[in-house]
mmCIF file of C-alpha atoms and ligand atoms in Angstrom:
data_model
loop_
_atom_site.group_PDB
_atom_site.id
_atom_site.type_symbol
_atom_site.label_atom_id
_atom_site.label_comp_id
_atom_site.label_asym_id
_atom_site.label_seq_id
_atom_site.Cartn_x
_atom_site.Cartn_y
_atom_site.Cartn_z
ATOM 1 C CA MET A 19 0.365 0.059 0.022
ATOM 2 C CA THR A 20 1.250 3.001 -0.784
ATOM 3 C CA ILE A 21 0.740 6.117 2.115
ATOM 4 C CA THR A 22 -2.002 7.717 0.510
ATOM 5 C CA GLU A 23 -3.728 4.440 -0.313
ATOM 6 C CA ILE A 24 -2.734 3.989 3.787
ATOM 7 C CA GLN A 25 -4.453 7.169 5.100
ATOM 8 C CA GLN A 26 -7.601 6.799 2.544
ATOM 9 C CA ASP A 27 -8.052 3.168 4.876
ATOM 10 C CA ILE A 28 -7.673 4.781 7.956
ATOM 11 C CA LYS A 29 -10.173 7.455 7.391
ATOM 12 C CA LYS A 30 -12.397 4.720 6.083
ATOM 13 C CA ARG A 31 -11.969 2.168 9.186
ATOM 14 C CA LEU A 32 -11.007 4.122 11.363
ATOM 15 C CA GLY A 33 -12.307 7.837 10.730
ATOM 16 C CA LYS A 34 -14.649 7.910 13.696
ATOM 17 C CA LEU A 35 -11.789 7.674 16.082
ATOM 18 C CA ILE A 36 -8.357 9.497 15.127
ATOM 19 C CA PRO A 37 -8.913 13.311 14.126
ATOM 20 C CA GLU A 38 -8.651 13.845 10.264
ATOM 21 C CA LEU A 39 -5.309 16.158 11.246
ATOM 22 C CA GLU A 40 -3.294 13.078 12.192
ATOM 23 C CA ILE A 41 -4.336 10.265 9.672
ATOM 24 C CA ARG A 42 -1.335 11.855 7.139
ATOM 25 C CA TYR A 43 1.413 11.853 9.826
ATOM 26 C CA LYS A 44 0.027 7.766 10.852
ATOM 27 C CA ALA A 45 0.251 7.147 7.414
ATOM 28 C CA GLU A 46 3.347 7.846 7.063
ATOM 29 C CA LEU A 47 4.760 5.921 10.281
ATOM 30 C CA ILE A 48 2.738 3.205 9.285
ATOM 31 C CA TYR A 49 3.965 2.810 6.436
ATOM 32 C CA GLU A 50 8.011 3.286 6.981
ATOM 33 C CA VAL A 51 7.189 0.548 9.672
ATOM 34 C CA LEU A 52 5.978 -1.596 6.920
ATOM 35 C CA CYS A 53 8.138 -1.100 4.364
ATOM 36 C CA LEU A 54 11.255 -1.819 7.334
ATOM 37 C CA LYS A 55 9.733 -5.067 8.653
ATOM 38 C CA GLN A 56 9.205 -6.227 5.001
ATOM 39 C CA GLU A 57 13.458 -5.397 4.920
ATOM 40 C CA LYS A 58 14.025 -7.133 8.456
ATOM 41 C CA ASP A 59 13.739 -10.745 9.480
ATOM 42 C CA VAL A 60 11.043 -9.946 12.188
ATOM 43 C CA VAL A 61 7.715 -10.757 12.872
ATOM 44 C CA LEU A 62 5.198 -7.678 14.977
ATOM 45 C CA LEU A 63 2.720 -9.061 17.856
ATOM 46 C CA GLY A 64 0.512 -6.400 19.020
ATOM 47 C CA HIS A 65 -1.542 -6.845 21.545
ATOM 48 C CA ASN A 66 -5.371 -6.390 21.584
ATOM 49 C CA TYR A 67 -5.108 -2.682 23.532
ATOM 50 C CA MET A 68 -2.415 -1.194 21.340
ATOM 51 C CA GLU A 69 -4.258 1.940 19.803
ATOM 52 C CA PRO A 70 -6.627 1.628 17.061
ATOM 53 C CA ALA A 71 -3.374 2.224 13.922
ATOM 54 C CA LEU A 72 -1.026 0.844 15.530
ATOM 55 C CA PHE A 73 -3.012 -2.358 16.059
ATOM 56 C CA TYR A 74 -4.572 -2.177 12.454
ATOM 57 C CA TYR A 75 -1.991 -2.048 10.387
ATOM 58 C CA VAL A 76 1.229 -3.083 12.220
ATOM 59 C CA PRO A 77 0.960 -6.642 13.433
ATOM 60 C CA ASP A 78 1.491 -9.905 12.087
ATOM 61 C CA TYR A 79 -0.238 -11.287 14.704
ATOM 62 C CA LYS A 80 -2.783 -9.704 17.377
ATOM 63 C CA GLY A 81 -4.341 -11.150 20.598
ATOM 64 C CA ASP A 82 -4.757 -10.988 24.477
ATOM 65 C CA SER A 83 -1.477 -12.383 26.476
ATOM 66 C CA LEU A 84 -2.371 -16.193 25.642
ATOM 67 C CA GLU A 85 -2.221 -16.424 22.394
ATOM 68 C CA LEU A 86 0.349 -14.121 21.692
ATOM 69 C CA SER A 87 2.566 -16.092 24.130
ATOM 70 C CA ARG A 88 1.661 -19.556 21.962
ATOM 71 C CA ILE A 89 2.432 -17.608 18.574
ATOM 72 C CA ALA A 90 6.034 -16.485 20.557
ATOM 73 C CA ALA A 91 6.872 -20.029 20.943
ATOM 74 C CA LEU A 92 5.861 -20.756 16.907
ATOM 75 C CA VAL A 93 7.023 -17.763 15.165
ATOM 76 C CA GLU A 94 10.375 -18.734 12.371
ATOM 77 C CA ALA A 95 11.579 -15.175 12.400
ATOM 78 C CA GLN A 96 14.929 -14.082 14.217
ATOM 79 C CA THR A 97 13.146 -10.688 15.867
ATOM 80 C CA ILE A 98 10.209 -10.725 17.576
ATOM 81 C CA ILE A 99 8.809 -7.165 18.224
ATOM 82 C CA PHE A 100 6.638 -7.439 21.018
ATOM 83 C CA CYS A 101 3.834 -4.605 20.863
ATOM 84 C CA GLY A 102 2.593 -4.762 24.395
ATOM 85 C CA VAL A 103 4.137 -4.742 27.820
ATOM 86 C CA LYS A 104 7.402 -6.002 29.236
ATOM 87 C CA PHE A 105 5.960 -9.035 31.023
ATOM 88 C CA MET A 106 4.704 -10.267 27.485
ATOM 89 C CA ALA A 107 7.563 -9.412 25.562
ATOM 90 C CA GLU A 108 9.655 -11.827 28.680
ATOM 91 C CA THR A 109 7.316 -14.641 28.079
ATOM 92 C CA ALA A 110 7.965 -14.449 24.532
ATOM 93 C CA LYS A 111 11.585 -14.288 25.378
ATOM 94 C CA ILE A 112 11.150 -17.387 27.820
ATOM 95 C CA LEU A 113 9.755 -19.334 25.142
ATOM 96 C CA SER A 114 11.801 -18.642 22.390
ATOM 97 C CA PRO A 115 15.564 -17.936 24.387
ATOM 98 C CA GLU A 116 17.069 -18.014 20.352
ATOM 99 C CA LYS A 117 15.465 -15.239 19.634
ATOM 100 C CA THR A 118 15.922 -11.690 19.706
ATOM 101 C CA VAL A 119 12.866 -9.748 21.204
ATOM 102 C CA LEU A 120 12.566 -6.259 21.628
ATOM 103 C CA LEU A 121 9.893 -3.884 23.525
ATOM 104 C CA PRO A 122 9.466 -0.848 21.659
ATOM 105 C CA ALA A 123 9.437 1.611 24.545
ATOM 106 C CA GLU A 124 12.223 1.744 27.266
ATOM 107 C CA ILE A 125 9.672 1.152 30.061
ATOM 108 C CA ALA A 126 6.025 -0.456 29.445
ATOM 109 C CA GLY A 127 5.613 -2.207 32.849
ATOM 110 C CA CYS A 128 2.887 -3.008 34.861
ATOM 111 C CA SER A 129 1.759 -2.294 38.315
ATOM 112 C CA LEU A 130 0.590 -6.048 39.322
ATOM 113 C CA ALA A 131 4.146 -6.965 37.492
ATOM 114 C CA GLU A 132 5.373 -4.634 39.777
ATOM 115 C CA SER A 133 3.234 -5.922 42.995
ATOM 116 C CA ILE A 134 5.483 -8.832 43.557
ATOM 117 C CA THR A 135 8.966 -10.176 44.301
ATOM 118 C CA ALA A 136 10.412 -13.301 43.970
ATOM 119 C CA ALA A 137 11.569 -12.715 47.696
ATOM 120 C CA ASP A 138 8.031 -12.787 48.309
ATOM 121 C CA VAL A 139 7.341 -15.896 46.302
ATOM 122 C CA ARG A 140 9.430 -17.351 48.422
ATOM 123 C CA LEU A 141 8.119 -16.370 51.557
ATOM 124 C CA LEU A 142 4.839 -17.698 50.920
ATOM 125 C CA LYS A 143 6.404 -20.586 50.267
ATOM 126 C CA GLU A 144 8.396 -21.567 53.169
ATOM 127 C CA LYS A 145 4.792 -20.072 54.818
ATOM 128 C CA PHE A 146 2.671 -22.262 53.210
ATOM 129 C CA PRO A 147 5.409 -25.580 52.191
ATOM 130 C CA GLY A 148 4.285 -27.826 49.690
ATOM 131 C CA VAL A 149 1.116 -25.852 48.476
ATOM 132 C CA PRO A 150 1.405 -25.465 44.384
ATOM 133 C CA VAL A 151 2.224 -21.714 43.251
ATOM 134 C CA VAL A 152 -0.174 -20.602 40.344
ATOM 135 C CA THR A 153 1.455 -17.226 39.166
ATOM 136 C CA TYR A 154 -0.672 -14.948 36.452
ATOM 137 C CA VAL A 155 1.443 -14.372 34.042
ATOM 138 C CA ASN A 156 1.492 -10.820 34.090
ATOM 139 C CA THR A 157 4.393 -11.261 36.589
ATOM 140 C CA TYR A 158 8.059 -10.550 36.045
ATOM 141 C CA ALA A 159 10.638 -13.446 34.895
ATOM 142 C CA GLU A 160 11.966 -13.869 38.125
ATOM 143 C CA VAL A 161 8.787 -14.657 40.163
ATOM 144 C CA LYS A 162 7.452 -17.199 37.162
ATOM 145 C CA ALA A 163 10.767 -19.014 38.156
ATOM 146 C CA GLU A 164 9.443 -19.391 41.334
ATOM 147 C CA SER A 165 6.152 -20.900 40.635
ATOM 148 C CA ASP A 166 4.817 -24.417 39.314
ATOM 149 C CA TYR A 167 2.066 -23.352 36.741
ATOM 150 C CA CYS A 168 1.485 -19.750 34.875
ATOM 151 C CA CYS A 169 -2.220 -18.447 34.035
ATOM 152 C CA THR A 170 -3.814 -15.691 31.815
ATOM 153 C CA SER A 171 -7.097 -14.381 32.275
ATOM 154 C CA GLY A 172 -7.799 -16.762 29.382
ATOM 155 C CA ASN A 173 -7.260 -20.246 31.251
ATOM 156 C CA ALA A 174 -6.795 -18.842 35.191
ATOM 157 C CA ALA A 175 -9.521 -21.513 36.353
ATOM 158 C CA ALA A 176 -8.642 -24.300 33.994
ATOM 159 C CA VAL A 177 -5.491 -24.173 35.187
ATOM 160 C CA MET A 178 -6.863 -23.850 38.878
ATOM 161 C CA ALA A 179 -8.985 -27.137 37.853
ATOM 162 C CA ALA A 180 -6.149 -29.137 36.908
ATOM 163 C CA ILE A 181 -3.916 -28.830 40.330
ATOM 164 C CA ASP A 182 -4.964 -31.519 42.233
ATOM 165 C CA SER A 183 -4.741 -30.025 45.551
ATOM 166 C CA GLU A 184 -6.432 -28.868 48.273
ATOM 167 C CA GLN A 185 -5.029 -25.506 48.701
ATOM 168 C CA VAL A 186 -3.142 -23.156 45.966
ATOM 169 C CA ILE A 187 -0.947 -20.255 46.297
ATOM 170 C CA PHE A 188 -3.011 -17.770 43.258
ATOM 171 C CA LEU A 189 -0.572 -14.500 42.689
ATOM 172 C CA PRO A 190 -0.025 -11.626 42.054
ATOM 173 C CA ASP A 191 -3.663 -10.710 41.433
ATOM 174 C CA GLU A 192 -6.731 -10.011 44.516
ATOM 175 C CA PHE A 193 -9.331 -9.704 42.278
ATOM 176 C CA LEU A 194 -8.615 -12.020 39.702
ATOM 177 C CA ALA A 195 -7.523 -14.603 42.505
ATOM 178 C CA GLY A 196 -11.238 -13.645 44.456
ATOM 179 C CA ASN A 197 -13.002 -14.140 40.788
ATOM 180 C CA VAL A 198 -11.674 -17.325 39.950
ATOM 181 C CA ALA A 199 -12.059 -18.683 43.418
ATOM 182 C CA ARG A 200 -15.712 -17.525 43.202
ATOM 183 C CA GLU A 201 -16.218 -19.030 40.157
ATOM 184 C CA THR A 202 -15.205 -22.679 41.220
ATOM 185 C CA GLY A 203 -16.784 -22.446 44.316
ATOM 186 C CA LYS A 204 -13.317 -21.916 46.375
ATOM 187 C CA GLU A 205 -12.759 -19.619 49.777
ATOM 188 C CA ILE A 206 -9.812 -17.088 49.300
ATOM 189 C CA VAL A 207 -7.125 -15.320 51.918
ATOM 190 C CA THR A 208 -5.280 -12.586 50.508
ATOM 191 C CA PHE A 209 -1.365 -11.597 52.331
ATOM 192 C CA SER A 210 0.462 -8.197 51.617
ATOM 193 C CA ARG A 211 4.270 -8.135 51.676
ATOM 194 C CA ALA A 212 3.686 -7.007 55.763
ATOM 195 C CA GLU A 213 1.410 -9.156 57.163
ATOM 196 C CA LEU A 214 3.843 -11.981 55.908
ATOM 197 C CA ASN A 215 6.543 -10.441 57.621
ATOM 198 C CA ASN A 216 5.000 -9.410 60.618
ATOM 199 C CA GLY A 217 2.156 -11.420 62.887
ATOM 200 C CA PHE A 218 1.559 -14.183 59.727
ATOM 201 C CA VAL A 219 -1.086 -16.242 61.204
ATOM 202 C CA ALA A 220 -1.540 -19.181 58.689
ATOM 203 C CA GLU A 221 -5.167 -19.453 57.318
ATOM 204 C CA ASN A 222 -6.988 -22.851 56.173
ATOM 205 C CA LYS A 223 -8.391 -21.582 52.768
ATOM 206 C CA GLU A 224 -8.533 -23.055 49.306
ATOM 207 C CA VAL A 225 -6.862 -19.897 47.962
ATOM 208 C CA ILE A 226 -3.790 -18.254 49.012
ATOM 209 C CA GLY A 227 -3.351 -15.104 47.174
ATOM 210 C CA TRP A 228 -1.291 -11.595 47.417
ATOM 211 C CA ARG A 229 -2.768 -7.787 47.415
ATOM 212 C CA GLY A 230 -1.222 -6.756 43.404
ATOM 213 C CA ARG A 231 -3.858 -5.262 41.161
ATOM 214 C CA CYS A 232 -4.307 -3.437 38.411
ATOM 215 C CA GLU A 233 -3.999 -0.016 38.346
ATOM 216 C CA VAL A 234 -6.761 0.445 35.319
ATOM 217 C CA HIS A 235 -9.233 -2.578 36.370
ATOM 218 C CA GLU A 236 -9.390 -1.861 40.058
ATOM 219 C CA LYS A 237 -11.255 1.464 39.259
ATOM 220 C CA PHE A 238 -14.220 0.306 38.054
ATOM 221 C CA THR A 239 -17.356 0.116 40.362
ATOM 222 C CA VAL A 240 -20.157 -1.117 40.087
ATOM 223 C CA THR A 241 -21.674 2.486 40.350
ATOM 224 C CA ASP A 242 -20.618 2.786 36.499
ATOM 225 C CA ILE A 243 -22.576 -0.261 35.925
ATOM 226 C CA GLU A 244 -25.536 1.036 37.587
ATOM 227 C CA ASN A 245 -25.184 4.507 35.469
ATOM 228 C CA ALA A 246 -24.919 2.792 32.183
ATOM 229 C CA ARG A 247 -28.119 0.453 32.763
ATOM 230 C CA LYS A 248 -29.976 3.315 33.925
ATOM 231 C CA GLN A 249 -28.860 5.087 30.604
ATOM 232 C CA PHE A 250 -28.614 2.790 28.117
ATOM 233 C CA PRO A 251 -31.506 -0.163 29.029
ATOM 234 C CA GLY A 252 -30.143 -3.623 26.957
ATOM 235 C CA VAL A 253 -27.054 -2.403 27.649
ATOM 236 C CA VAL A 254 -24.368 -5.867 27.667
ATOM 237 C CA VAL A 255 -21.477 -5.336 30.746
ATOM 238 C CA LEU A 256 -18.511 -6.568 30.199
ATOM 239 C CA THR A 257 -15.379 -6.983 32.358
ATOM 240 C CA HIS A 258 -11.897 -8.149 32.685
ATOM 241 C CA PRO A 259 -11.303 -10.555 35.699
ATOM 242 C CA GLU A 260 -8.844 -7.729 36.931
ATOM 243 C CA CYS A 261 -11.840 -6.052 37.869
ATOM 244 C CA PRO A 262 -12.811 -6.078 41.907
ATOM 245 C CA PRO A 263 -15.018 -9.544 41.921
ATOM 246 C CA GLU A 264 -18.411 -7.211 42.863
ATOM 247 C CA VAL A 265 -17.971 -5.667 39.476
ATOM 248 C CA VAL A 266 -17.476 -8.888 37.407
ATOM 249 C CA ALA A 267 -20.735 -10.610 39.325
ATOM 250 C CA ALA A 268 -23.119 -6.869 38.234
ATOM 251 C CA SER A 269 -21.551 -7.642 34.700
ATOM 252 C CA ASP A 270 -23.305 -9.768 31.818
ATOM 253 C CA TYR A 271 -19.977 -11.411 31.016
ATOM 254 C CA SER A 272 -16.368 -11.833 32.140
ATOM 255 C CA ALA A 273 -13.497 -13.048 29.924
ATOM 256 C CA GLY A 274 -9.887 -12.015 28.379
ATOM 257 C CA THR A 275 -9.773 -9.713 26.369
ATOM 258 C CA SER A 276 -9.826 -11.562 23.175
ATOM 259 C CA ALA A 277 -12.705 -13.656 24.609
ATOM 260 C CA MET A 278 -14.409 -10.168 25.016
ATOM 261 C CA VAL A 279 -13.969 -8.946 21.376
ATOM 262 C CA ARG A 280 -15.820 -12.141 19.821
ATOM 263 C CA TYR A 281 -18.496 -11.979 22.603
ATOM 264 C CA VAL A 282 -19.001 -8.722 21.030
ATOM 265 C CA GLU A 283 -18.637 -9.887 17.385
ATOM 266 C CA GLU A 284 -20.990 -12.650 17.915
ATOM 267 C CA SER A 285 -23.449 -10.597 20.184
ATOM 268 C CA THR A 286 -26.922 -9.354 18.112
ATOM 269 C CA ALA A 287 -27.293 -6.345 21.269
ATOM 270 C CA PRO A 288 -26.780 -2.732 20.350
ATOM 271 C CA HIS A 289 -24.731 -1.131 23.300
ATOM 272 C CA PHE A 290 -21.658 -2.779 25.124
ATOM 273 C CA LEU A 291 -20.125 -1.404 27.872
ATOM 274 C CA LEU A 292 -16.719 -2.480 28.070
ATOM 275 C CA LEU A 293 -14.575 -2.144 31.105
ATOM 276 C CA THR A 294 -10.882 -2.431 30.519
ATOM 277 C CA GLU A 295 -8.369 -0.520 28.429
ATOM 278 C CA CYS A 296 -10.520 1.889 26.573
ATOM 279 C CA SER A 297 -8.646 1.262 23.413
ATOM 280 C CA MET A 298 -9.601 -2.288 22.706
ATOM 281 C CA GLY A 299 -13.435 -0.501 22.574
ATOM 282 C CA ASP A 300 -11.806 1.488 20.124
ATOM 283 C CA ASN A 301 -10.631 -1.475 18.245
ATOM 284 C CA ILE A 302 -13.907 -3.786 18.495
ATOM 285 C CA MET A 303 -16.187 -0.272 17.268
ATOM 286 C CA ALA A 304 -13.518 0.136 14.514
ATOM 287 C CA ALA A 305 -14.288 -3.935 13.042
ATOM 288 C CA ASN A 306 -18.003 -3.517 13.939
ATOM 289 C CA PRO A 307 -19.016 -0.016 13.319
ATOM 290 C CA GLU A 308 -22.605 -1.096 14.220
ATOM 291 C CA LYS A 309 -22.346 -1.710 17.603
ATOM 292 C CA GLU A 310 -21.683 1.041 20.411
ATOM 293 C CA MET A 311 -19.104 0.125 22.257
ATOM 294 C CA LEU A 312 -19.378 2.759 25.461
ATOM 295 C CA ARG A 313 -16.119 2.998 27.712
ATOM 296 C CA LEU A 314 -14.284 4.709 30.332
ATOM 297 C CA CYS A 315 -11.575 6.509 28.861
ATOM 298 C CA SER A 316 -10.693 8.152 31.657
ATOM 299 C CA VAL A 317 -9.065 5.653 33.047
ATOM 300 C CA ARG A 318 -6.113 4.220 30.831
ATOM 301 C CA CYS A 319 -3.290 2.014 31.265
ATOM 302 C CA PRO A 320 0.392 4.388 31.194
ATOM 303 C CA HIS A 321 2.190 0.980 30.326
ATOM 304 C CA MET A 322 0.496 0.056 27.646
ATOM 305 C CA ASN A 323 -0.009 3.056 26.144
ATOM 306 C CA GLN A 324 3.367 3.656 26.135
ATOM 307 C CA ILE A 325 3.707 1.301 22.961
ATOM 308 C CA THR A 326 3.587 4.010 19.778
ATOM 309 C CA LEU A 327 4.199 3.848 16.048
ATOM 310 C CA GLU A 328 7.013 6.710 16.576
ATOM 311 C CA ASP A 329 8.411 3.865 19.366
ATOM 312 C CA THR A 330 7.776 0.913 16.724
ATOM 313 C CA LEU A 331 9.160 2.504 14.375
ATOM 314 C CA ALA A 332 12.288 3.394 16.332
ATOM 315 C CA CYS A 333 12.378 -0.117 17.813
ATOM 316 C CA LEU A 334 12.827 -1.719 13.720
ATOM 317 C CA ARG A 335 15.497 1.073 13.231
ATOM 318 C CA ASN A 336 17.570 0.754 15.724
ATOM 319 C CA ASP A 337 16.586 -2.818 17.171
ATOM 320 C CA GLN A 338 16.075 -1.510 20.548
ATOM 321 C CA TYR A 339 14.754 -2.874 23.487
ATOM 322 C CA VAL A 340 16.505 -6.057 23.475
ATOM 323 C CA ILE A 341 15.115 -8.001 26.442
ATOM 324 C CA GLU A 342 17.017 -10.723 28.504
ATOM 325 C CA VAL A 343 16.027 -13.221 30.999
ATOM 326 C CA PRO A 344 18.672 -15.295 32.382
ATOM 327 C CA GLU A 345 19.135 -18.293 31.955
ATOM 328 C CA GLU A 346 19.394 -20.090 34.806
ATOM 329 C CA ILE A 347 15.560 -17.892 35.817
ATOM 330 C CA ARG A 348 14.751 -18.645 32.157
ATOM 331 C CA GLN A 349 15.083 -22.379 32.556
ATOM 332 C CA LYS A 350 12.498 -22.320 36.148
ATOM 333 C CA ALA A 351 10.362 -19.899 34.239
ATOM 334 C CA VAL A 352 9.771 -22.118 31.441
ATOM 335 C CA ALA A 353 8.358 -25.092 33.245
ATOM 336 C CA ALA A 354 5.523 -23.343 34.560
ATOM 337 C CA VAL A 355 4.795 -21.412 31.362
ATOM 338 C CA ASN A 356 4.858 -24.859 29.603
ATOM 339 C CA ARG A 357 2.714 -26.275 31.967
ATOM 340 C CA MET A 358 -0.008 -23.650 31.370
ATOM 341 C CA LEU A 359 0.252 -24.101 27.634
ATOM 342 C CA GLU A 360 -0.257 -27.828 27.693
ATOM 343 C CA ILE A 361 -3.328 -26.758 29.670
ATOM 344 C CA GLY A 362 -5.057 -24.931 27.290
HETATM 345 P P1 13P B 7 -5.164 -10.567 28.708
HETATM 346 O O1 13P B 7 -5.014 -11.778 28.730
HETATM 347 O O2 13P B 7 -6.645 -10.318 28.935
HETATM 348 O O3 13P B 7 -4.812 -9.852 27.135
HETATM 349 O O4 13P B 7 -4.914 -9.062 29.648
HETATM 350 C C1 13P B 7 -3.732 -8.670 30.305
HETATM 351 C C2 13P B 7 -3.917 -7.739 30.731
HETATM 352 O O5 13P B 7 -2.801 -7.128 31.034
HETATM 353 C C3 13P B 7 -4.848 -6.899 31.306
HETATM 354 O O6 13P B 7 -4.948 -5.995 31.782
HETATM 355 FE FE1 SF4 B 8 -1.286 -4.445 33.756
HETATM 356 FE FE2 SF4 B 8 -3.289 -3.124 34.382
HETATM 357 FE FE3 SF4 B 8 -1.666 -2.374 32.202
HETATM 358 FE FE4 SF4 B 8 -2.982 -4.863 31.917
HETATM 359 S S1 SF4 B 8 -4.067 -2.943 32.304
HETATM 360 S S2 SF4 B 8 -0.812 -4.261 31.402
HETATM 361 S S3 SF4 B 8 -2.824 -5.587 34.448
HETATM 362 S S4 SF4 B 8 -1.270 -2.143 34.035
#
């Protein structure tokens, strides 16, 4: 496609989402990214949360963290560029150590990944000896290396169901853990670092959680849902399972990002309230122009929003930023990731 063709296509597909003045600029960036991509032995993976112009034109593969992990394990190109956040790029490196993995922004973190360290997991294992550890993929490699299983929001309940144990340590998202516990009829207790270190009292609950939270999804409330239902009777409410359990309980459907996308595509309802990162609502709306997506765009993921078209172009030009995982950590982490991939 030429720059003019890209420009016309953006106008047609994303014209309602991207201001007219920005379209030419974005088209030029997309053109340069696509040309450079052709010259290099790279594959570009894009998470569902990427902004619409990047999401629609740049990635070779798009999806949620589980789908992109699976693809990262199979791709043939020598370099993987991960348009997502650091823990996702690290998971790609864990699965494909022989490849160069690049993250377009120097820092694109995640409040969940930053909420827990490997030392915290070791302490939990000391306090609950022999209890299997399930770790959400939104964690760094050192934490995965201390775990028995990984999971994503797309397979958390399946991973829990596959473990033959009375008790499970589920880290680090207290809300995802709470939602899985609710779904599977289990009781949960959560701990903070301070509580583990001072005056710890073991509790015999089936799920042992950690007080990590997603800084985006923790902000959604039941009142947001009630207001939308009053204003738009018949609105279908979708929540990501990183939302508080009472918010998930008040919604019509809760699942990982790709399952949310599929749900909207398959539903005949005219209005949807999407309680997750705002860009995904934009992307769904672009693909389903007849459906109205209500979304709370004052709540955005600052980490996902670090990844721009400009950064992606700089990443391709300068081979930056290289993701490294020390081999001894990788070997331990890959066992937990592979156990997840085998389960589903
Ligand atoms: P998914 O695994 O559902 O894509 O979610 C990743 C994430 O970071 C949600 O906030
Ligand atoms: Fe992490 Fe939340 Fe951002 Fe997802 S939306 S990357 S969980 S901070």
